[in-house]
Coordinates of N, CA and C in Angstrom, one line a residue:
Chain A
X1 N -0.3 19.1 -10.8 CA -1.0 19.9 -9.8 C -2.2 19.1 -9.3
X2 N -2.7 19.5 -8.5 CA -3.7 19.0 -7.6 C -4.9 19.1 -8.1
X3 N -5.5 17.8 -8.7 CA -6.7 17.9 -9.2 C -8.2 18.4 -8.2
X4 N -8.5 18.2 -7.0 CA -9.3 18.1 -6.1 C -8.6 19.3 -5.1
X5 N -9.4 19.6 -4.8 CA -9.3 20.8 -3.8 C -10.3 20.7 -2.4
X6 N -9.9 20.7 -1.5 CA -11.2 20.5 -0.6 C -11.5 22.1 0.1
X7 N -12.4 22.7 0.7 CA -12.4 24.0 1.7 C -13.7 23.2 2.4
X8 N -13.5 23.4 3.5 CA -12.4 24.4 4.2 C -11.4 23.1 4.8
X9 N -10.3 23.4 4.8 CA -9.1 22.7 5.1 C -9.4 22.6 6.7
X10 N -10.0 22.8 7.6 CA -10.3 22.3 9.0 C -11.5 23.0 9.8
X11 N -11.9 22.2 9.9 CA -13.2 22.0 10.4 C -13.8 21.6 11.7
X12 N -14.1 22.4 12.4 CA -14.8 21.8 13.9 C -16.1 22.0 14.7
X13 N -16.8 21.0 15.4 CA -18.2 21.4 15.4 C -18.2 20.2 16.6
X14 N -19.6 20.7 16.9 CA -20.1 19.8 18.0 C -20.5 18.9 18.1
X15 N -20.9 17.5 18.2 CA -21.5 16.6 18.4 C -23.5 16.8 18.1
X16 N -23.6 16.2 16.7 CA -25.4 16.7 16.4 C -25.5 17.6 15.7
X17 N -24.2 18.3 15.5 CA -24.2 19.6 14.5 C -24.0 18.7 12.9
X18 N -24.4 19.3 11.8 CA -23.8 19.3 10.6 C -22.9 19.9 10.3
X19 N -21.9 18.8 9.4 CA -20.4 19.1 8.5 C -20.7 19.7 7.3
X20 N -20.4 20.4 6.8 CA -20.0 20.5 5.3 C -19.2 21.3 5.0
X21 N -18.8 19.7 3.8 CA -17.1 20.2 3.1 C -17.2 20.6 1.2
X22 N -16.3 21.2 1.1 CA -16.6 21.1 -0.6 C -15.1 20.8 -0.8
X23 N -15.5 20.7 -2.5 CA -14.6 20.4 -2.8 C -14.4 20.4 -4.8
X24 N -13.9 21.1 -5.3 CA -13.5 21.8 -6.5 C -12.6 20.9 -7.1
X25 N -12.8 21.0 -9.1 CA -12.0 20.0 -9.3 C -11.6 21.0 -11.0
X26 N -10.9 20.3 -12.0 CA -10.2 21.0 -13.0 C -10.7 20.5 -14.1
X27 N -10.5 19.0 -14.5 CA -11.2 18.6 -15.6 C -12.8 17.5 -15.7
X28 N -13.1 17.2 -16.8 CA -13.8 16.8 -16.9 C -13.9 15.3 -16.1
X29 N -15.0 14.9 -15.2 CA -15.1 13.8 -14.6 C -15.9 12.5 -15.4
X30 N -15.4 11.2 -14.4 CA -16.1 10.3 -14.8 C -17.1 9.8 -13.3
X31 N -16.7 10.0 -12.6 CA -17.3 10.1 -11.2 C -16.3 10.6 -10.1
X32 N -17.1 10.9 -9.3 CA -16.3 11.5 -7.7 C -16.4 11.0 -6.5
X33 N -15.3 10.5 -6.3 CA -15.6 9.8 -4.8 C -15.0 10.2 -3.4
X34 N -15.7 10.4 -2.6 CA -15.2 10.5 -1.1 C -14.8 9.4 0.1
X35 N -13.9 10.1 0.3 CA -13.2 8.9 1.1 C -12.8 9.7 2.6
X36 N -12.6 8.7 3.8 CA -12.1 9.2 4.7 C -11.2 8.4 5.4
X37 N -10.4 9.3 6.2 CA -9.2 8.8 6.8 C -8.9 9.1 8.4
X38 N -9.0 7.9 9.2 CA -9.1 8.2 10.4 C -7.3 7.9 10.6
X39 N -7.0 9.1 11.5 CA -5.4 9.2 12.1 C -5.0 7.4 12.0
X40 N -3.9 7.9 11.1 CA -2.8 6.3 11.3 C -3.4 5.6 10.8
X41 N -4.4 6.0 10.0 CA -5.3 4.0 9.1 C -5.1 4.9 7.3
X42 N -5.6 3.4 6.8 CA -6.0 4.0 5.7 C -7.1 4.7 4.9
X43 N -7.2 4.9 3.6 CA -8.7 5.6 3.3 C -9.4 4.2 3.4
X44 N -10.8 5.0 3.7 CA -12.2 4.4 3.2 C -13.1 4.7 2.6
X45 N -13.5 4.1 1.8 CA -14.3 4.6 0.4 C -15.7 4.9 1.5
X46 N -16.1 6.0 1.1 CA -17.7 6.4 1.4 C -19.0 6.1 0.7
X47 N -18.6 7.1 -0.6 CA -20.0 7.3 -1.7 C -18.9 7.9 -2.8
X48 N -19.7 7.3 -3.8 CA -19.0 7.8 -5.2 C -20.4 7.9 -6.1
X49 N -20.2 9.0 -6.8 CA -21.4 9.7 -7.8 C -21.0 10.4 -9.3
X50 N -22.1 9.5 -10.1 CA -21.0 9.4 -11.3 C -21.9 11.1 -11.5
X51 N -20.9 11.6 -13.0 CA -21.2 12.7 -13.7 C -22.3 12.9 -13.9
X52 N -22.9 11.9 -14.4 CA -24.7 12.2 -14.6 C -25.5 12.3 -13.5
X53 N -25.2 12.7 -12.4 CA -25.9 12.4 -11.0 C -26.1 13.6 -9.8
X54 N -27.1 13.9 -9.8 CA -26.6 15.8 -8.9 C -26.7 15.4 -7.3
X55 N -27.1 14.1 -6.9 CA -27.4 14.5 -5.6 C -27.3 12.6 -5.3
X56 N -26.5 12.3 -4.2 CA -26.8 11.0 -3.5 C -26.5 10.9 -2.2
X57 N -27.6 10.1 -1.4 CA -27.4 10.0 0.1 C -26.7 8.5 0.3
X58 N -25.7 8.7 1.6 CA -25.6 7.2 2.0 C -25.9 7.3 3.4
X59 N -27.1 6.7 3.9 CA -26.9 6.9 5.7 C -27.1 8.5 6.2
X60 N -26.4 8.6 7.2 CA -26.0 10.5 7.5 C -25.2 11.4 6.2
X61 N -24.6 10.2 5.9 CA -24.0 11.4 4.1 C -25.0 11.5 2.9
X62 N -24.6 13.1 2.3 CA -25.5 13.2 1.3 C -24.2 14.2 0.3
X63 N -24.1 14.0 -1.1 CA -22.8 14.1 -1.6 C -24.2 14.8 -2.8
X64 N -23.4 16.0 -2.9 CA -23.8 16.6 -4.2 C -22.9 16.9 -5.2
X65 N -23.6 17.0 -6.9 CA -22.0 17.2 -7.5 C -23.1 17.7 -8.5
X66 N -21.9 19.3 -8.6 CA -22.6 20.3 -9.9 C -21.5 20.4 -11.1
X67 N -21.4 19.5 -11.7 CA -20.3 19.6 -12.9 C -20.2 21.2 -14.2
X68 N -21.6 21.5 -14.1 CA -21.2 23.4 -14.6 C -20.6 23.6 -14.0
X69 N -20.4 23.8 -12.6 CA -19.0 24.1 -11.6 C -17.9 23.6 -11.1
X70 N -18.2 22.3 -11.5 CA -16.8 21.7 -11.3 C -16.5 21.6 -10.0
X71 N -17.7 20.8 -9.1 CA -17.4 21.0 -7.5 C -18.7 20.3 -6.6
X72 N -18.4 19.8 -6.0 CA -19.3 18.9 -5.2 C -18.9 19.0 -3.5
X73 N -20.1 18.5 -3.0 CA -20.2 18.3 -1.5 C -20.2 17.4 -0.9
X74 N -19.9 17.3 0.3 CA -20.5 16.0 1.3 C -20.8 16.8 2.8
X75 N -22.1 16.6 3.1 CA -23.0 16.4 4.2 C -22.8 15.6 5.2
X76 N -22.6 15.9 6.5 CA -22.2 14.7 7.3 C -23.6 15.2 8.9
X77 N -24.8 14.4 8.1 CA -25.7 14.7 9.1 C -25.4 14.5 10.6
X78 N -25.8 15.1 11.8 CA -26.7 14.8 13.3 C -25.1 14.1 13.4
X79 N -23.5 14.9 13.5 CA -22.5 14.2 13.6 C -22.2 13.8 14.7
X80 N -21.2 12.6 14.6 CA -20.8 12.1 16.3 C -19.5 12.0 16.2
X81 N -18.9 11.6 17.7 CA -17.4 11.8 17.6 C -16.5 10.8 16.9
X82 N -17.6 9.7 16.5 CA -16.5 9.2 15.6 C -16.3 9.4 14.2
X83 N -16.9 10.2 13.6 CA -16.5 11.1 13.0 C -15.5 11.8 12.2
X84 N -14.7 12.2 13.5 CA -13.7 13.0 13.4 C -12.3 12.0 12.6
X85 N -12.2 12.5 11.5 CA -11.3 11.8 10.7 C -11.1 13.5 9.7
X86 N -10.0 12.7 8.8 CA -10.0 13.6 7.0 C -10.5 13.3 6.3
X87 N -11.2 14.1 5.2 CA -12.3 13.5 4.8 C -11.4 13.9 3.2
X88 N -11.6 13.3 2.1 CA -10.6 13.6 1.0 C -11.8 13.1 -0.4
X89 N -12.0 14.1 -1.2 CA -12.7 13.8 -2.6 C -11.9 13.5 -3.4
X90 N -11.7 12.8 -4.3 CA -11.3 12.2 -5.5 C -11.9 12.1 -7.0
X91 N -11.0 13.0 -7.9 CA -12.1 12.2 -9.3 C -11.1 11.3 -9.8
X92 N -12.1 10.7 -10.5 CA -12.0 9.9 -12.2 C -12.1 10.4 -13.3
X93 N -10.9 11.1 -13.9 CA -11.2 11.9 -15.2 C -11.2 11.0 -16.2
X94 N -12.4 11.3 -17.4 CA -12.9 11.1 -18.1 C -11.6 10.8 -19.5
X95 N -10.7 11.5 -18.9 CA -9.2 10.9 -19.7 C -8.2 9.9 -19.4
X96 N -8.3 9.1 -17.9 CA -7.8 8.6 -17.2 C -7.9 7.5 -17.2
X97 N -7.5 6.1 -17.0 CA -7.9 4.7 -17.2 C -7.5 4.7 -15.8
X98 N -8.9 4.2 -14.4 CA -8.7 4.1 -13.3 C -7.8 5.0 -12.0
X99 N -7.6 6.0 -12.8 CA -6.3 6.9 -12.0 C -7.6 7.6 -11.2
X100 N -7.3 8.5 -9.9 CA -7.8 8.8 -9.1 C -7.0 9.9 -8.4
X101 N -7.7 11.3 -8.5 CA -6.7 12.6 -7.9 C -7.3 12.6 -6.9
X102 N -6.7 13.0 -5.4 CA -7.1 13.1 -4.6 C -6.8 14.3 -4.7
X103 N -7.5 15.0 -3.5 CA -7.8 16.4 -3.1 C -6.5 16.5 -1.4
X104 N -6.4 17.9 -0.8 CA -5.7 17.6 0.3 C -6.8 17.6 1.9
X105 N -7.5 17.1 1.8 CA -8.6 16.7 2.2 C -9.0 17.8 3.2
X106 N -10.2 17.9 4.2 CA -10.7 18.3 5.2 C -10.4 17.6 5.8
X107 N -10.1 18.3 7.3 CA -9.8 17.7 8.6 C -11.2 18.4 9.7
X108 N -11.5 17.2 9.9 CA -13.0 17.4 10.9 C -12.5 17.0 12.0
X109 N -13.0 17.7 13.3 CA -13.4 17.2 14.0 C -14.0 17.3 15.4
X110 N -15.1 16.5 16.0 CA -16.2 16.7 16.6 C -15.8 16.2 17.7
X111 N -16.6 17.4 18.4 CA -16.4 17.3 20.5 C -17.5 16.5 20.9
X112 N -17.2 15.9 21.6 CA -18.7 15.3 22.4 C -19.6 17.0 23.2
Chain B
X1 N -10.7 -11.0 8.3 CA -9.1 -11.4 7.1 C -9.0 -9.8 6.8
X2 N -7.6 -9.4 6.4 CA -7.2 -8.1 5.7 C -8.1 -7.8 4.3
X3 N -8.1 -7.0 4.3 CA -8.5 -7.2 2.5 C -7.5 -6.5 1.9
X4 N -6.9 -5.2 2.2 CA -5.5 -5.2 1.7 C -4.0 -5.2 3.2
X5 N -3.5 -5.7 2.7 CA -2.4 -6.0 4.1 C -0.9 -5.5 3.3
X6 N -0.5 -4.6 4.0 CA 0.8 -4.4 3.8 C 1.9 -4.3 4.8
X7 N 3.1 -4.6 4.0 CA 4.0 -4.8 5.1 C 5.3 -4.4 4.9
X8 N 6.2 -3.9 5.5 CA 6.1 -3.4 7.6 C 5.5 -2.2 7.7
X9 N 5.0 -1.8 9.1 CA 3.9 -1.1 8.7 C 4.7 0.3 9.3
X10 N 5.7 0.4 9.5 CA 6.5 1.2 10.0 C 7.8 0.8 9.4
X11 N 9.0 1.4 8.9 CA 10.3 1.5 8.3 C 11.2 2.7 8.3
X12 N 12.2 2.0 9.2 CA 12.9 3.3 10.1 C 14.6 3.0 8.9
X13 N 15.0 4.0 8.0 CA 16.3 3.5 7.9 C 17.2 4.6 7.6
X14 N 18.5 4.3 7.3 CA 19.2 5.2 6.5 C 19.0 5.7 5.4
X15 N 19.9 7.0 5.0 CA 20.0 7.7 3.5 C 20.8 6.8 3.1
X16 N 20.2 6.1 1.3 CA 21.3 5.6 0.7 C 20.9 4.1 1.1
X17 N 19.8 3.5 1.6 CA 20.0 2.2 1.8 C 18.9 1.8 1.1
X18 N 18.4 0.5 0.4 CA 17.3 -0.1 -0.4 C 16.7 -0.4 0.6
X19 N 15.0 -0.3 0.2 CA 14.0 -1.5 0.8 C 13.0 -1.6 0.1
X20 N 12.2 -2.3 1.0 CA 11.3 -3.0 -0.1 C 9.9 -2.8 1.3
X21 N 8.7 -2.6 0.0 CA 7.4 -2.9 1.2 C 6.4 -3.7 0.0
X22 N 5.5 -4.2 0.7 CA 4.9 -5.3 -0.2 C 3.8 -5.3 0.5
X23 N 2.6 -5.7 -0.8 CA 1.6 -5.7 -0.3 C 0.8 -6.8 -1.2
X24 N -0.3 -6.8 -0.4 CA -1.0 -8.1 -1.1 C -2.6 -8.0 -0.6
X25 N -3.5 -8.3 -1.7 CA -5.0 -7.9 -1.4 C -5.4 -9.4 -2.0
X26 N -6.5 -10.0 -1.0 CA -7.4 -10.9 -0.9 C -8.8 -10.6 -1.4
X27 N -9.3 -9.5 -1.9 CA -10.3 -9.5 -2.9 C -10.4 -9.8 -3.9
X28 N -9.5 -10.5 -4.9 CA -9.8 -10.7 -5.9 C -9.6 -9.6 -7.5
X29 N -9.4 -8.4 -6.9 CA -9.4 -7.5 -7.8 C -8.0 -7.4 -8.9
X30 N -8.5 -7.2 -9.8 CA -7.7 -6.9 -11.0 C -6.3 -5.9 -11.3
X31 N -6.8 -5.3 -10.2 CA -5.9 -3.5 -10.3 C -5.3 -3.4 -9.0
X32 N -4.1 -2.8 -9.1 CA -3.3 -2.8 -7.4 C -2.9 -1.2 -7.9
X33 N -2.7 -0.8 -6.5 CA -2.1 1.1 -6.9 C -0.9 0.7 -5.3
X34 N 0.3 1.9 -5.8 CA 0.9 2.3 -4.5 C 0.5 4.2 -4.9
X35 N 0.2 4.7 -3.5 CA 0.6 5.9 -3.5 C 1.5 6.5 -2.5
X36 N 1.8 7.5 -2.3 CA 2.6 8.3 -1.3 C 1.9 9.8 -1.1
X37 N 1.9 9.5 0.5 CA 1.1 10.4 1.1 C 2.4 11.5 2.0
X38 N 2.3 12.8 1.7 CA 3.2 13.4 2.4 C 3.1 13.9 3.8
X39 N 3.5 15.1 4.2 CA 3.4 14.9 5.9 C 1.8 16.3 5.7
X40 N 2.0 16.9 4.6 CA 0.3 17.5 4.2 C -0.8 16.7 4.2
X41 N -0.4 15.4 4.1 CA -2.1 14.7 3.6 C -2.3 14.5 2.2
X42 N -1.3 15.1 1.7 CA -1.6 15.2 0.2 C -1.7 13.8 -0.5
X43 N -2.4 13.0 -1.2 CA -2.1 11.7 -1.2 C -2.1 11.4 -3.0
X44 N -0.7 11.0 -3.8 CA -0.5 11.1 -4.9 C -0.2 9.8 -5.6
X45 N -0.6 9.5 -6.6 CA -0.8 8.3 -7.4 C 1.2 8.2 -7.8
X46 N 1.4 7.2 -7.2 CA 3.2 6.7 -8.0 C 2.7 5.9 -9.1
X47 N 1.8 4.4 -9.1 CA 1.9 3.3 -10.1 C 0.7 2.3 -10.3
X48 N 0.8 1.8 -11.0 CA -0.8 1.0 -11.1 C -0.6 0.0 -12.1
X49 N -1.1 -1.0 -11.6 CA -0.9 -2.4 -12.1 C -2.1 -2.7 -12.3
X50 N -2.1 -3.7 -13.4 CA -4.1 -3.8 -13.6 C -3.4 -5.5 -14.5
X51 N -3.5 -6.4 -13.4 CA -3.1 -8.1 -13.8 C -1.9 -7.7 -14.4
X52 N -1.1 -7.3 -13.4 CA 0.2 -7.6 -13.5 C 1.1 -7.1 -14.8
X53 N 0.2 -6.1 -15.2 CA 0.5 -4.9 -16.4 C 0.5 -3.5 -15.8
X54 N 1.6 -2.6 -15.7 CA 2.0 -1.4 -15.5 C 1.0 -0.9 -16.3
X55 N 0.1 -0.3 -15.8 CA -0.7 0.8 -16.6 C -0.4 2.6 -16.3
X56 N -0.1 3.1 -15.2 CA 0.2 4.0 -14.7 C 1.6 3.9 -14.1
X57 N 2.2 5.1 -14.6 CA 3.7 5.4 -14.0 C 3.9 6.9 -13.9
X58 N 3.3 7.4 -12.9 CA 3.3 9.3 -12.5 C 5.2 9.2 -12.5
X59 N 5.2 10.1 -12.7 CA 6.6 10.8 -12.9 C 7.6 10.6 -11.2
X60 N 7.6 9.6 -11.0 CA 8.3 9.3 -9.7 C 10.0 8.8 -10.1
X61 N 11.0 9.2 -9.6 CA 12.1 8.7 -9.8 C 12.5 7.4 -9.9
X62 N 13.3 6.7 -10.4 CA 13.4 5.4 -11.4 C 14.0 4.6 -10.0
X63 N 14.6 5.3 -9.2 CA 15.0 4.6 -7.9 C 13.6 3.8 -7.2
X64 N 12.1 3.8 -7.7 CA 10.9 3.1 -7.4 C 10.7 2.4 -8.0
X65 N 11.1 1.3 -8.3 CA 10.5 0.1 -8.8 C 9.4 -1.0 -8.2
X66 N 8.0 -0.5 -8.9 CA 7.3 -1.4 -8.9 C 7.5 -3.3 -9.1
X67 N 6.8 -3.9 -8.4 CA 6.7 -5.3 -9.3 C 5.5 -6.1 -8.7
X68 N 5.0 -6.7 -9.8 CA 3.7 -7.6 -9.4 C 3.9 -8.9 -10.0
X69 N 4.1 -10.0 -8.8 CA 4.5 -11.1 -9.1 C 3.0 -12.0 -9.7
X70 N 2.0 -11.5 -8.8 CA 0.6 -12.0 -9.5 C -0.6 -10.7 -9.5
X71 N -1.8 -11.3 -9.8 CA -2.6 -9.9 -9.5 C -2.9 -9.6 -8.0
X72 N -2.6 -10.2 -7.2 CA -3.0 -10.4 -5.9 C -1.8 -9.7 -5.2
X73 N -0.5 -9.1 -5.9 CA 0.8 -8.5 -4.8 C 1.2 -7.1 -5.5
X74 N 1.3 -6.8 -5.4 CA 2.2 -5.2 -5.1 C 3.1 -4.9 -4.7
X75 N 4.5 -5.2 -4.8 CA 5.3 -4.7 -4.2 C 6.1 -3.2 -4.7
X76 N 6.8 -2.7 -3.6 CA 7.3 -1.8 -4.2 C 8.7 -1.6 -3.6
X77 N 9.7 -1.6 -4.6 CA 11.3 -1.3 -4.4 C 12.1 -0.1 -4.5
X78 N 12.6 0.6 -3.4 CA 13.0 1.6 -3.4 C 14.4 2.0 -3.2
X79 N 15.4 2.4 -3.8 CA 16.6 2.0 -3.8 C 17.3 3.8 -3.4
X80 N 18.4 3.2 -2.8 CA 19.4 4.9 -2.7 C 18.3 5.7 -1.8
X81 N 17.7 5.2 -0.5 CA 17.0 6.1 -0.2 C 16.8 7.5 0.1
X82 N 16.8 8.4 -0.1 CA 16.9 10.0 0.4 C 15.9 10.2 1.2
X83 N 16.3 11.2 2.1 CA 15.4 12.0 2.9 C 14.2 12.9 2.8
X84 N 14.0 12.5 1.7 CA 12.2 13.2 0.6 C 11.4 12.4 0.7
X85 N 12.1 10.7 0.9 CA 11.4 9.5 0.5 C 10.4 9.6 1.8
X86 N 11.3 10.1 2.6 CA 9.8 10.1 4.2 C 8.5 10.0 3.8
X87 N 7.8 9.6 3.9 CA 6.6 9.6 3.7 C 5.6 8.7 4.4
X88 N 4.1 8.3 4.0 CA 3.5 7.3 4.2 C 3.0 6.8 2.7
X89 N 3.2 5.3 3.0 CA 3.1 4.7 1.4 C 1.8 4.2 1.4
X90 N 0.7 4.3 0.6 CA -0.3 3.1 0.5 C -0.6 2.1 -0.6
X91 N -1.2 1.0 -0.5 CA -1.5 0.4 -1.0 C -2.7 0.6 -1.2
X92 N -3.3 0.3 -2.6 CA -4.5 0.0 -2.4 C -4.9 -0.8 -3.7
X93 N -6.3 -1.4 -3.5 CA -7.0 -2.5 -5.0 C -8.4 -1.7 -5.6
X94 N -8.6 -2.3 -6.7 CA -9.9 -2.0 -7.2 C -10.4 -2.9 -7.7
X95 N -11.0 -3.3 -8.5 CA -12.3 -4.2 -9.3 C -11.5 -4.1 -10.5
X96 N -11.5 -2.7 -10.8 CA -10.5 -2.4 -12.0 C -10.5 -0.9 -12.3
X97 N -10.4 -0.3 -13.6 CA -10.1 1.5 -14.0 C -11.2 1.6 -14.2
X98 N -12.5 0.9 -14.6 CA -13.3 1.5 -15.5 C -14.6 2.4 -14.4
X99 N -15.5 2.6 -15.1 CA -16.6 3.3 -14.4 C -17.2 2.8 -13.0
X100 N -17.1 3.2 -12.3 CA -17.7 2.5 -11.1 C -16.7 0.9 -10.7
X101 N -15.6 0.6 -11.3 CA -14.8 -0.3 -11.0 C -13.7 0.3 -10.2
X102 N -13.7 1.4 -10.0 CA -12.0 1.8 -9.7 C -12.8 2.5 -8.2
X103 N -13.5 2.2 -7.4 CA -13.4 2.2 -5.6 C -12.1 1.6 -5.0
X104 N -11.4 1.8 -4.4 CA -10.1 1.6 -4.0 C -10.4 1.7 -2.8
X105 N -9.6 0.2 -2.3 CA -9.5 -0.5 -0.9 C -8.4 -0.3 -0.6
X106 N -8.3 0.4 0.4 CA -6.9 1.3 0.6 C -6.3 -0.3 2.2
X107 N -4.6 -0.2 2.3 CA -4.2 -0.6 3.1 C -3.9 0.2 4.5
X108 N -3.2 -0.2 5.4 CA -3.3 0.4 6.6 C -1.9 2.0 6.5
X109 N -0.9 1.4 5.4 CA -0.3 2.2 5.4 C 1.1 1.5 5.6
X110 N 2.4 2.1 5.2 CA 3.4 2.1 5.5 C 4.2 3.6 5.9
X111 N 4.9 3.4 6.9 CA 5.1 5.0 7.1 C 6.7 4.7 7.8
X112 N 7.4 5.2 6.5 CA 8.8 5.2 5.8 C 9.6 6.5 6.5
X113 N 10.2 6.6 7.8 CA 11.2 7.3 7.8 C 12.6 7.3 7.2
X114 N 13.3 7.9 6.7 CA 14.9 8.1 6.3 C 15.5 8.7 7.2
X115 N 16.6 8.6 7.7 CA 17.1 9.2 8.4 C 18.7 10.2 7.9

């Protein structure tokens, strides 16, 4: 089953507006990473934040992760239209050697 | 330069015929993955090589044969193709499994119809 869960499954907003996506997970982590996928390419790694860690910015992203809940964020500040991709969380469970579940990601995307 | 490059980047064929997609990463990394992405987005771990040692084998049918001729290739062999097999395949590398080693450089994709 699907380790990673993202909501809301599609997402749209304006240009300068804020994103946010969550995203819920099952077992115990080793860190969580977000990644995005623009139509027809591959992923790209964003920000990854290990277990011990409640809160990290990169740039306009800011990724939070509450492991009592088993569920983290990504912030996608003052957005622009490039943007508009799938955005997909992933863990590393703490039982796993390098395996990585992805989630069925958020689909953003921003109007000029 | 690519950092991960895979190839053909599109694969149109019949049910019931083999093929092969291959991939190869110029970072240096220790660990290669293929996954298969369905027409949801859903994107699910098949295999994982970490220097040319199978470490991961998700429950994918035995018609996928992995092979890693060095740490630097990934291919992947698919035989008796069926009409499930549709998909998009990726490649991707890491550093390695461990903590903060497993960021994964994903490729551009392979995207596998059967007909």
């Amino acid at each position: 089953s699907q380790q990673g869960e993202e909501d809301p499954q599609a997402l749209s907003i304006q240009e300068g507006e804020n994103a946010t996506m969550n995203c819920s997970y099952k077992t115990s982590i080793n860190n969580l990473q977000w990644y995005r996928q623009n139509s027809g390419r591959g992923l790209v790694h964003l920000i990854l934040i290990r277990s011990n860690e409640r809160e990290k910015h990169s740039g306009r992203l800011r990724v939070t992760l509450d492991t009592s809940k088993k569920s983290s964020s990504l912030l996608i500040t003052a957005s622009r239209a490039a943007d508009t991709a799938s955005y997909f969380c992933a863990t590393h469970s703490t039982d796993s050697w390098g395996k990585l579940q992805f989630g069925a990601g958020t689909q953003v995307v921003v109007t000029p | 330069d690519t950092a991960v490059s895979q190839t053909p980047k599109y694969l149109v064929t019949q049910m019931g015929n083999d093929k092969s997609i291959k991939c190869e990463q110029n970072l240096g990394h220790d660990t290669m993955y293929w996954y298969k992405q369905d027409s949801k987005k859903f994107l699910k771990i098949m295999f994982s090589y970490n220097n040319k040692e199978l470490i991961i084998n998700e429950t994918v049918p035995n018609r996928f044969s992995p092979k890693s001729p060095d740490k630097a290739h990934l291919n992947l062999h698919i035989n008796s193709l069926e009409l499930g097999d549709s998909a998009v395949y990726f490649c991707a590398s890491s550093q390695g499994g461990g903590l903060a080693k497993n960021i994964q450089y994903f490729g551009a994709g392979t995207r596998l119809s059967v007909l």
